[in-house]
mmCIF file of C-alpha atoms and ligand atoms in Angstrom:
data_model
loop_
_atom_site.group_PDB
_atom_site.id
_atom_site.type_symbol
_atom_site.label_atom_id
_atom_site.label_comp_id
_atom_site.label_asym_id
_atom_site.label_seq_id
_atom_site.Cartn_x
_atom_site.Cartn_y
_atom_site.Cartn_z
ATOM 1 C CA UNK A 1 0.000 0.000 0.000
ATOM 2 C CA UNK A 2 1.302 3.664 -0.894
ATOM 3 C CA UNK A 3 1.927 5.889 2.105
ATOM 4 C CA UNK A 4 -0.472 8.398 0.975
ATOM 5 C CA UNK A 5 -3.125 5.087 1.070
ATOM 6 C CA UNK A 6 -2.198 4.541 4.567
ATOM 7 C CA UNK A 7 -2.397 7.980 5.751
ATOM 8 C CA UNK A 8 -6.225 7.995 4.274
ATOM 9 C CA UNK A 9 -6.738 5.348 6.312
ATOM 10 C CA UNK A 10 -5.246 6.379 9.552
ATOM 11 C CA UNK A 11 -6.357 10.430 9.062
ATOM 12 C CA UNK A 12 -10.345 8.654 9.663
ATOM 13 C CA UNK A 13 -9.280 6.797 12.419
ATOM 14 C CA UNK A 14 -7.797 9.915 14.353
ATOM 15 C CA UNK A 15 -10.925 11.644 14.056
ATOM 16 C CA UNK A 16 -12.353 8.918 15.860
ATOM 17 C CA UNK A 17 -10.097 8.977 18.923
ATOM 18 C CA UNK A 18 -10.520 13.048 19.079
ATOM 19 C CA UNK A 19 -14.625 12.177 19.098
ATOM 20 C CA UNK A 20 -13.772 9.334 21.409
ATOM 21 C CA UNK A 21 -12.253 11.510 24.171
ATOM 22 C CA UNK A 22 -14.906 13.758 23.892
ATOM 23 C CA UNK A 23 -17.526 10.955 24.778
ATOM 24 C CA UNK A 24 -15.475 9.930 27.661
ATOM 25 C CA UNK A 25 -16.642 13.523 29.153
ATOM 26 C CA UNK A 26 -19.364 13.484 31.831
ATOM 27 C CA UNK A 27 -21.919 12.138 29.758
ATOM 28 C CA UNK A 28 -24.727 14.690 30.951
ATOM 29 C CA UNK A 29 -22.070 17.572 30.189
ATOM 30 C CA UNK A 30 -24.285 19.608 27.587
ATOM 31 C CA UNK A 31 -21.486 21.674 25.496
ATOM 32 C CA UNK A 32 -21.853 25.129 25.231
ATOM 33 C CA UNK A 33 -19.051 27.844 24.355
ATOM 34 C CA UNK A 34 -16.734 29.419 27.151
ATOM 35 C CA UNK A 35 -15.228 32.329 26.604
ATOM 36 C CA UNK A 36 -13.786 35.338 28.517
ATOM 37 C CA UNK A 37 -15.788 38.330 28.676
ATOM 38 C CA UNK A 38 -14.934 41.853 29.949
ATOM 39 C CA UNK A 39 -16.822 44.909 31.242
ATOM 40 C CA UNK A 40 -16.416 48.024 30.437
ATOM 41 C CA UNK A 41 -15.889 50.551 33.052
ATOM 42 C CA UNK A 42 -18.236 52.777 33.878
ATOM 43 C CA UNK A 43 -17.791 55.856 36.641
ATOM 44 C CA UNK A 44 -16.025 54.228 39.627
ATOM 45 C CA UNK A 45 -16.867 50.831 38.376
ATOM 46 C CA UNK A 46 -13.809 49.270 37.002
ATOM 47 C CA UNK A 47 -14.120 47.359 34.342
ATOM 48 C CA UNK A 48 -14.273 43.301 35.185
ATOM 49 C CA UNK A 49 -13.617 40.182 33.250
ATOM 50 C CA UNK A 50 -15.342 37.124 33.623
ATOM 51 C CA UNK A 51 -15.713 33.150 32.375
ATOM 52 C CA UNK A 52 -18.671 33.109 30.269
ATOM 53 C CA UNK A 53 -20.520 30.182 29.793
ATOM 54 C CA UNK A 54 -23.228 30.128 26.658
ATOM 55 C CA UNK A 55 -25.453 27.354 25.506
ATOM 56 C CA UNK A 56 -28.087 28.360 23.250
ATOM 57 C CA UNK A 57 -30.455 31.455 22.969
ATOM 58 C CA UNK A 58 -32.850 29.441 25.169
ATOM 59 C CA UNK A 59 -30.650 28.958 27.800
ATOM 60 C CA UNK A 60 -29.404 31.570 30.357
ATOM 61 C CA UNK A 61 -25.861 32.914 30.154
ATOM 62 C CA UNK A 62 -23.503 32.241 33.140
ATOM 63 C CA UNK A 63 -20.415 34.660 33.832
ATOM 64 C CA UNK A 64 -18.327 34.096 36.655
ATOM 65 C CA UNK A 65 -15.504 36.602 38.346
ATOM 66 C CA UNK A 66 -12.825 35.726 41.324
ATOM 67 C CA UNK A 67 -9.880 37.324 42.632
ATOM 68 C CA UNK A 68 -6.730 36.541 40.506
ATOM 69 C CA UNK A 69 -4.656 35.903 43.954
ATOM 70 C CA UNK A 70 -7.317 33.070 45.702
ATOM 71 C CA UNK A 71 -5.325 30.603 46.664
ATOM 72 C CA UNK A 72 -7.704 26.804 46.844
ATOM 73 C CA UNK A 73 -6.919 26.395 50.572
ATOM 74 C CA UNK A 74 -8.573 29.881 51.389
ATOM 75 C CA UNK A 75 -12.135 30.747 50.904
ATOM 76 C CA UNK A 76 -12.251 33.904 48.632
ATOM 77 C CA UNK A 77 -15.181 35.729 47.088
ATOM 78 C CA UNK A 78 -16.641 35.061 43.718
ATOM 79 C CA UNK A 79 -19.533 36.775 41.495
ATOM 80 C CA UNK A 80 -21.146 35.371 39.448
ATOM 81 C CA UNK A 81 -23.589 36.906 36.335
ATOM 82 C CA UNK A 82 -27.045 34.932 34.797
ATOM 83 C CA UNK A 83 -28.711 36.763 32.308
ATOM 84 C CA UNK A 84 -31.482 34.771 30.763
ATOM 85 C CA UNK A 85 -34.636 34.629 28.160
ATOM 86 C CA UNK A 86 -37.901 35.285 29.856
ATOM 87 C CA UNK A 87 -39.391 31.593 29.861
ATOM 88 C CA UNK A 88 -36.488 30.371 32.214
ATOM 89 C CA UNK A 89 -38.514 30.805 35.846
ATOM 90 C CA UNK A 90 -35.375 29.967 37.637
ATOM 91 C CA UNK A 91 -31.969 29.491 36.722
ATOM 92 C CA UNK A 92 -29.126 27.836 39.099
ATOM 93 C CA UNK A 93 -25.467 27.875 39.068
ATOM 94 C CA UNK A 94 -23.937 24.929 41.111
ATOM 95 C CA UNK A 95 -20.361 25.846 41.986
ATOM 96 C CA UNK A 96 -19.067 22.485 42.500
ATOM 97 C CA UNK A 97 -20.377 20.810 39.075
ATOM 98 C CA UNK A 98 -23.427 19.255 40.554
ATOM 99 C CA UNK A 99 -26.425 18.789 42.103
ATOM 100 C CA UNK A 100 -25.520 17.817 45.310
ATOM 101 C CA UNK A 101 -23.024 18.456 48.148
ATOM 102 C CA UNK A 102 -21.828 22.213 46.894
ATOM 103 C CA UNK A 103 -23.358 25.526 46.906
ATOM 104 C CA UNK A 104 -25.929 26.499 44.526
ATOM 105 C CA UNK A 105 -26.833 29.917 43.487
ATOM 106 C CA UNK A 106 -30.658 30.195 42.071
ATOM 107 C CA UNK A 107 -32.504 32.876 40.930
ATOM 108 C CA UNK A 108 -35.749 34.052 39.676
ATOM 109 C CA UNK A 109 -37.351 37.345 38.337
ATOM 110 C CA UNK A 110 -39.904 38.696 41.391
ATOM 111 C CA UNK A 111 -42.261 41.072 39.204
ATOM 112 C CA UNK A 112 -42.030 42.935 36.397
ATOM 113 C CA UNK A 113 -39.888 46.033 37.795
ATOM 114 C CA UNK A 114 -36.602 43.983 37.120
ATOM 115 C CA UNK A 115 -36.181 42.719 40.167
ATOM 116 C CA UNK A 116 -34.524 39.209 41.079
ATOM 117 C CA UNK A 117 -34.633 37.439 44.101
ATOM 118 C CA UNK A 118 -31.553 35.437 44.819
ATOM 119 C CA UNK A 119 -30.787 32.471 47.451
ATOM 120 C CA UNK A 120 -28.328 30.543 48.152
ATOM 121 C CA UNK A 121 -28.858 26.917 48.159
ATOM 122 C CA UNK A 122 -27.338 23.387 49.102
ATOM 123 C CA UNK A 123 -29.352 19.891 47.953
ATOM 124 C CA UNK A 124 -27.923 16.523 49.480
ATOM 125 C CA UNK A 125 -30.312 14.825 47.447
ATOM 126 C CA UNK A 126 -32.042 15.198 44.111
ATOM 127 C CA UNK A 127 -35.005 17.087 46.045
ATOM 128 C CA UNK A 128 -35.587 21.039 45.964
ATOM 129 C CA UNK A 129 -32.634 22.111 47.647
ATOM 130 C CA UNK A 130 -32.907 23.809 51.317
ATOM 131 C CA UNK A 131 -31.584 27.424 51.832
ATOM 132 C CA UNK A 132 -27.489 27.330 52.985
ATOM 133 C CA UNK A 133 -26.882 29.885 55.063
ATOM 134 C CA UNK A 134 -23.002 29.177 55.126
ATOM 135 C CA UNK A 135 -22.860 31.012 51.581
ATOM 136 C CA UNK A 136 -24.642 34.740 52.272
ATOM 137 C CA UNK A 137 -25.341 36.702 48.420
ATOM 138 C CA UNK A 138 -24.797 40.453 47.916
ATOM 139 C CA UNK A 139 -26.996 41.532 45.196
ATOM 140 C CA UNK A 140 -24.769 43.821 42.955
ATOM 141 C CA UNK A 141 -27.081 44.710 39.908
ATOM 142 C CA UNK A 142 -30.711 43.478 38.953
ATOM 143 C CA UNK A 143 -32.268 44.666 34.977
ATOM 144 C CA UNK A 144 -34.973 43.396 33.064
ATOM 145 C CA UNK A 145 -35.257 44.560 29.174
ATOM 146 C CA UNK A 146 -38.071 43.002 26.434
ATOM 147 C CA UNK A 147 -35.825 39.099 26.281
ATOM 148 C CA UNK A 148 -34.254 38.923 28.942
ATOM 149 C CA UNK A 149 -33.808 39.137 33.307
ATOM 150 C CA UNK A 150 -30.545 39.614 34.831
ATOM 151 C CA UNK A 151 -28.844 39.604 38.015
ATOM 152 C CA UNK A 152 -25.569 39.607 39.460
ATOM 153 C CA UNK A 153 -24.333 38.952 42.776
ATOM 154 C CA UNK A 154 -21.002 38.480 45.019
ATOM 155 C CA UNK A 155 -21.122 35.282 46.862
ATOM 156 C CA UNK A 156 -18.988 34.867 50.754
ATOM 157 C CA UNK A 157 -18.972 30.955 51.000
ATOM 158 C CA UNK A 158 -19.388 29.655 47.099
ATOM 159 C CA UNK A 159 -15.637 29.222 47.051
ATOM 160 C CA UNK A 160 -14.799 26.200 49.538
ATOM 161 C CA UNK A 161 -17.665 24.218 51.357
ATOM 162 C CA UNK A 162 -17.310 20.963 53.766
ATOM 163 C CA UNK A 163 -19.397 17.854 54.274
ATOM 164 C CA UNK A 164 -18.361 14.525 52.786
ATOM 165 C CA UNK A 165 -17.836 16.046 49.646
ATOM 166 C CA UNK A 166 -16.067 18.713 50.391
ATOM 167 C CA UNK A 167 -14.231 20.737 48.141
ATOM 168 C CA UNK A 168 -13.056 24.203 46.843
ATOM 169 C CA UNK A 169 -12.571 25.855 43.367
ATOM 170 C CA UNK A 170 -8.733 25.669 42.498
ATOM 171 C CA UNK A 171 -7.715 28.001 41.290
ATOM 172 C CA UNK A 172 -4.036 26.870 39.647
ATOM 173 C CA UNK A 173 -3.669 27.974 36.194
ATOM 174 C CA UNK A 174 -4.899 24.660 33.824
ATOM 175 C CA UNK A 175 -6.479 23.158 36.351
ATOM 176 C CA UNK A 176 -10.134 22.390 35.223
ATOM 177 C CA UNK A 177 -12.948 23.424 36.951
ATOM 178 C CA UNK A 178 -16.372 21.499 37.224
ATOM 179 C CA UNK A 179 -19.055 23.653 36.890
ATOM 180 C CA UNK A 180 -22.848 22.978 36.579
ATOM 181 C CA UNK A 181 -26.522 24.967 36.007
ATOM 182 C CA UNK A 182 -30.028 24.086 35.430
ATOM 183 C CA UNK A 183 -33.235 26.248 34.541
ATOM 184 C CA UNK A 184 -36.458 25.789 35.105
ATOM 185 C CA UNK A 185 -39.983 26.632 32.951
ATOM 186 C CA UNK A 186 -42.609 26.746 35.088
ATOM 187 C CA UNK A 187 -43.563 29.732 37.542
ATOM 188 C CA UNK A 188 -41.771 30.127 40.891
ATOM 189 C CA UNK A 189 -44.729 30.282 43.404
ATOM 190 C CA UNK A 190 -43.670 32.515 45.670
ATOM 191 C CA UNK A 191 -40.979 34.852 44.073
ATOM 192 C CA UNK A 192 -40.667 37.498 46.849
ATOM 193 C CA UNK A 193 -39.110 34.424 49.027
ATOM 194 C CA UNK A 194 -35.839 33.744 48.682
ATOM 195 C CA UNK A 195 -36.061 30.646 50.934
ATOM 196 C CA UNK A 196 -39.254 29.683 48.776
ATOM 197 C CA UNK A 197 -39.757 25.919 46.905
ATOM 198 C CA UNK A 198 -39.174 26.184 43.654
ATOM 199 C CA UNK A 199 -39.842 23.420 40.880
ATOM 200 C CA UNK A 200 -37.820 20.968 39.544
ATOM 201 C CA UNK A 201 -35.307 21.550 36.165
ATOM 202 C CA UNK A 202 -36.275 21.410 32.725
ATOM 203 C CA UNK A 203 -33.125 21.578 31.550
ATOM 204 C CA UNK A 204 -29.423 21.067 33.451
ATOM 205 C CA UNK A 205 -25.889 20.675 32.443
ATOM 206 C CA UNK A 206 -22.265 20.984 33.134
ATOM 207 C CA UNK A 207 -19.561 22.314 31.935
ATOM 208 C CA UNK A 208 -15.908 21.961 32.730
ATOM 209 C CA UNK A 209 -12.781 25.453 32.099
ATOM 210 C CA UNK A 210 -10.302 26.128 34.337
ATOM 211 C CA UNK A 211 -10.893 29.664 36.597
ATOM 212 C CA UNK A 212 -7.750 31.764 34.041
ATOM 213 C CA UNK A 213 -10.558 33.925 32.454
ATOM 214 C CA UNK A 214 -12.045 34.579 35.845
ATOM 215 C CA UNK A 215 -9.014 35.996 37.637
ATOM 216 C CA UNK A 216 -8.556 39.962 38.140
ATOM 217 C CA UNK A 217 -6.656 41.949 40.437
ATOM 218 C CA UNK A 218 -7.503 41.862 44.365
ATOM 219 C CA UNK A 219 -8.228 46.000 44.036
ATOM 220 C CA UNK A 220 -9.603 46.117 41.065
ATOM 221 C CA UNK A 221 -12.213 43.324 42.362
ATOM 222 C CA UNK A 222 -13.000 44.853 45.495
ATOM 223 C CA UNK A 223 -13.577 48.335 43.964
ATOM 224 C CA UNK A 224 -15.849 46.474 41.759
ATOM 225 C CA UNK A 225 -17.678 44.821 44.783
ATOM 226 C CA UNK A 226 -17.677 47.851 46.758
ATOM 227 C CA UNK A 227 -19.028 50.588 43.835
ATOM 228 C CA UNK A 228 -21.144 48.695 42.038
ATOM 229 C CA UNK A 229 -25.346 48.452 43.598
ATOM 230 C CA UNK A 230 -28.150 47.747 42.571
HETATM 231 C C1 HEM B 1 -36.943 21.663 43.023
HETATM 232 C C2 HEM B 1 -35.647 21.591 42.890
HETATM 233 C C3 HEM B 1 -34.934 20.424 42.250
HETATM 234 C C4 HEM B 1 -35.303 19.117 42.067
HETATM 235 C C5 HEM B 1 -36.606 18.449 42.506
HETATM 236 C C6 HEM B 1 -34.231 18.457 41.356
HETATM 237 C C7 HEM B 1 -34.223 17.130 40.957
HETATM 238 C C8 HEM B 1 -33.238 16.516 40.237
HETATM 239 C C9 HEM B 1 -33.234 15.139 39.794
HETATM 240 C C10 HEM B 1 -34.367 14.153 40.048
HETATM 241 C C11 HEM B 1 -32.095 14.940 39.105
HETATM 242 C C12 HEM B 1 -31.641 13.644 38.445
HETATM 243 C C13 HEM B 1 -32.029 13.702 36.982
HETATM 244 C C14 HEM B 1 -31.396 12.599 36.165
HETATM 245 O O1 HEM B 1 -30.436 11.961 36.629
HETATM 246 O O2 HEM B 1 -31.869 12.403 35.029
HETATM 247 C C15 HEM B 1 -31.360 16.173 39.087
HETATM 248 C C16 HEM B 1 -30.152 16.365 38.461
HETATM 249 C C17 HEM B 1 -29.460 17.549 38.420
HETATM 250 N N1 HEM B 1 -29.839 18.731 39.020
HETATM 251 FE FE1 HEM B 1 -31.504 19.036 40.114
HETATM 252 N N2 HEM B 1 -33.245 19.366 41.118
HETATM 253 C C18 HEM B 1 -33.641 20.573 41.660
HETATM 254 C C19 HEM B 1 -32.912 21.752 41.683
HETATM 255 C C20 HEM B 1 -31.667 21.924 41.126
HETATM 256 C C21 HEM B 1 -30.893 23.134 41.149
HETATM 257 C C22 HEM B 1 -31.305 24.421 41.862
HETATM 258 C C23 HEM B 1 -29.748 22.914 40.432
HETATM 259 C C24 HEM B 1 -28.597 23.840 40.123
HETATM 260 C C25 HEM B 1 -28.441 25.010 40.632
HETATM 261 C C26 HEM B 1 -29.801 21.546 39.961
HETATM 262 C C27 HEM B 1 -28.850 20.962 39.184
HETATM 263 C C28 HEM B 1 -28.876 19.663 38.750
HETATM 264 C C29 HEM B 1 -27.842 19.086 37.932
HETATM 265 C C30 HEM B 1 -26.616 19.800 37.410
HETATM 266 C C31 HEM B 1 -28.207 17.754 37.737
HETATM 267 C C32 HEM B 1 -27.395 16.689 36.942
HETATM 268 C C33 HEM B 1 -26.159 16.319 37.693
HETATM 269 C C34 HEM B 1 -26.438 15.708 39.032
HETATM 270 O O3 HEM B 1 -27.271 14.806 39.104
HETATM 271 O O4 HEM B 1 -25.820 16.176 39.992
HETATM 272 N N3 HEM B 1 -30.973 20.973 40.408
HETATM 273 N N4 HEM B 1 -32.075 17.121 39.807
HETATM 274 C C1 NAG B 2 -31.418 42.312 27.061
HETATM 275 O O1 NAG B 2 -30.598 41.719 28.026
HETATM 276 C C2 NAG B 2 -29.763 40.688 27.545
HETATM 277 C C3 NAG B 2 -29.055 40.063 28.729
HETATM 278 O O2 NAG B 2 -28.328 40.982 29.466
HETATM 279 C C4 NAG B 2 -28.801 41.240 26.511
HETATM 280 O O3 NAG B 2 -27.983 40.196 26.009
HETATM 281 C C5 NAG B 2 -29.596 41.852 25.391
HETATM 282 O O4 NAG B 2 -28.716 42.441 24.489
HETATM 283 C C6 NAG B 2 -30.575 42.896 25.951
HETATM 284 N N1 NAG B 2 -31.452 43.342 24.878
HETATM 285 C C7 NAG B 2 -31.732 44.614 24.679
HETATM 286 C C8 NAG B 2 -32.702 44.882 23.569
HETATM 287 O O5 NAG B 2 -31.226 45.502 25.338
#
């Protein structure tokens, strides 16, 4: 057989192992696009980059911010953005790439005026998770427009958490990060209560980046924190 004859043959065949270590992901992983998206300042707002996570038009988009000098064995701050389409009641952000055992931020539009309550959640089984109070959530903006509801809040506590499956976001360049969200289409029935029931997903997924397009400076972070309100 002629080289070029064997390279035809073989060129198939590494297509397959690329597709083949994509399988091997976590087979409920629903791929979307990550990127890194940045701010842009605005009066003593500095300007703030974030990990942006987008599925689909239907689907809310997740952006998440940290402090570039967290260090994994210290709890640090994180905020984290969901903007999303109307017909999502509730969308949820789990910080340790599940369901269970790791802080989950929810939220959920409460009116018409733009406003979003937020709460901080923790599920140790596949039930409507119960409020966790060892996270606390600073709202830092709040908008509605004619598609979409968005909030955005600073979270103490979404950064390390204990039980038996403890763990903490690491924060070393190239390590990979499991994250994980889930949205839900039918009404919240009490949206004014942020310890409220809510129902169950329509739709969830995961998604895996390491934290690089997170990371800004300490200051320009806390200004951030600090100026920005809702
Ligand atoms: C009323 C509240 C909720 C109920 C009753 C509920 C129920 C469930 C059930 C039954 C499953 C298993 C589905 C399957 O394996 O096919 C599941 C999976 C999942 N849920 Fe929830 N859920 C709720 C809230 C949430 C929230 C708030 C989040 C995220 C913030 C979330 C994220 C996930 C994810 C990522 C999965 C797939 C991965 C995993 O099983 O850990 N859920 N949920
Ligand atoms: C509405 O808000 C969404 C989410 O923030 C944004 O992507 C979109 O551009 C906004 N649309 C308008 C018309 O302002």
């Amino acid at each position: 057989m002629h080289l070029s004859s064997v390279l035809a043959l073989l060129l198939p065949l590494s297509g397959v192992v690329v597709s083949g270590k994509a399988v091997t992901n976590e087979k409920r992983q629903v791929y979307g696009v990550t990127s890194k998206y940045c701010s842009t300042a605005s009066g003593n707002v500095p300007a703030l980059c974030y990990l942006q996570y987008y599925v689909s038009p239907t689907q809310p988009t997740f952006r998440i911010a940290i402090p570039s000098d967290a260090s994994p064995s210290q709890p640090f701050d994180t905020i984290l953005q969901i903007h999303s389409p109307h017909a999502n009641t509730w969308a949820g952000f789990s910080w340790g790439g599940g369901m269970t055992l790791n802080p989950l931020t929810v939220a959920w539009p409460n009116g018409n005026q733009g406003q979003v309550t937020v709460s901080s959640r923790w599920s140790s089984g596949r039930t409507t998770p119960g409020v966790y109070s060892q996270a606390t959530l600073t709202k830092l903006s709040q908008s509605r427009n004619s598609t979409h509801w968005s909030v955005e809040v600073a979270c103490k506590g979404c950064s390390k958490w204990t039980g038996s499956y403890g763990g903490a976001l690491n924060v070393n360049s190239g390590t990979v990060q499991q994250f994980a969200w889930a949205i839900s289409r039918t009404a919240v029935p009490q949206p004014a209560n942020s310890a409220a029931s809510f129902p169950v997903h329509n739709t969830q997924g995961m998604f895996s980046e390491p934290l690089e397009f997170a990371k800004n400076a300490r200051a320009t972070f806390n200004s951030y924190v600090q100026n920005k309100k809702p």
